[in-house]
Short mmCIF file of C-alpha atoms in Angstrom, two decimals:
data_model
loop_
_atom_site.label_atom_id
_atom_site.label_comp_id
_atom_site.label_asym_id
_atom_site.label_seq_id
_atom_site.Cartn_x
_atom_site.Cartn_y
_atom_site.Cartn_z
CA MET A 1 56.11 121.38 125.42
CA ASP A 2 55.25 123.40 128.39
CA THR A 3 57.14 126.75 127.72
CA SER A 4 55.88 130.10 128.27
CA LEU A 5 54.50 132.16 125.36
CA ALA A 6 57.36 134.82 125.90
CA ALA A 7 59.85 132.18 125.79
CA GLN A 8 58.47 130.63 122.63
CA LEU A 9 58.21 134.13 120.98
CA GLU A 10 61.93 134.91 122.12
CA THR A 11 63.14 131.58 120.41
CA VAL A 12 61.24 132.41 117.06
CA LEU A 13 62.45 135.91 117.11
CA ARG A 14 65.99 134.85 117.69
CA LYS A 15 65.82 132.45 114.86
CA ALA A 16 64.45 135.21 112.61
CA ALA A 17 67.15 137.81 113.51
CA GLY A 18 69.92 135.30 112.79
CA GLU A 19 73.43 134.27 114.27
CA GLY A 20 75.61 136.72 115.72
CA THR A 21 72.74 139.17 117.18
CA ALA A 22 71.79 139.78 120.85
CA LEU A 23 68.58 140.60 122.23
CA ALA A 24 68.18 144.37 123.11
CA SER A 25 64.57 144.65 123.90
CA MET A 26 61.41 142.64 123.42
CA THR A 27 57.83 143.60 123.79
CA VAL A 28 55.14 140.98 124.19
CA ASP A 29 51.25 141.37 123.71
CA TYR A 30 49.19 138.33 124.98
CA ALA A 31 45.74 137.72 123.17
CA SER A 32 44.37 135.00 125.37
CA ASP A 33 45.37 133.22 128.60
CA ALA A 34 45.07 129.64 127.37
CA GLY A 35 47.70 127.17 127.42
CA ALA A 36 51.07 127.53 125.75
CA ASP A 37 50.82 124.13 123.84
CA GLY A 38 50.30 123.43 120.27
CA LEU A 39 51.03 126.68 119.05
CA GLU A 40 52.33 127.58 115.30
CA PRO A 41 55.18 130.12 115.63
CA LYS A 42 55.78 132.42 112.99
CA GLY A 43 58.94 135.16 112.94
CA TRP A 44 59.97 137.72 110.52
CA ILE A 45 62.09 140.77 109.96
CA GLU A 46 60.56 144.04 109.60
CA ARG A 47 63.88 146.11 109.02
CA ALA A 48 67.57 145.82 109.42
CA THR A 49 70.47 148.26 109.66
CA ARG A 50 74.09 147.81 109.80
CA SER A 51 73.87 147.51 113.52
CA LEU A 52 70.23 146.60 114.59
CA VAL A 53 67.55 143.92 113.57
CA PHE A 54 63.87 144.83 114.11
CA ALA A 55 61.95 141.59 114.23
CA GLN A 56 58.22 140.66 114.56
CA GLY A 57 56.81 137.50 115.76
CA GLU A 58 53.46 135.64 116.67
CA LEU A 59 51.99 132.45 117.96
CA ARG A 60 48.69 131.08 116.80
CA ARG A 61 46.45 128.48 118.01
CA PRO A 62 45.52 125.41 115.86
CA ASP A 63 42.11 127.25 114.86
CA GLY A 64 44.32 130.21 113.79
CA ALA A 65 43.41 132.56 116.82
CA LEU A 66 46.18 134.70 117.75
CA ALA A 67 47.71 133.68 121.14
CA ALA A 68 50.69 136.47 121.46
CA SER A 69 52.69 138.71 119.41
CA ALA A 70 56.01 140.22 120.00
CA SER A 71 58.41 142.76 118.52
CA ALA A 72 62.11 142.98 119.34
CA VAL A 73 65.39 144.64 118.67
CA PHE A 74 68.58 142.69 118.25
CA ARG A 75 71.96 144.24 118.12
CA ARG A 76 74.45 142.71 115.51
CA ALA A 77 77.66 141.46 117.03
CA GLY A 78 80.30 143.86 117.48
CA ASP A 79 78.04 146.87 117.71
#
């Protein structure tokens, strides 16, 4: 897969936030500038309110080194 680190992180964050959410903001921190292939994605929810979901995510290389991390805020549908 030849997808940018930011695009991969957005995908994993959207999955963590769940259906019916819309991305409001996302910040990406890059740890290295090597390729974007073969990375292990992980996403989780830090906090959720009635109207917002705060998610975190990371991409790790096969050796466990951090490639990039991100935080995002999602709005729940109807809010």
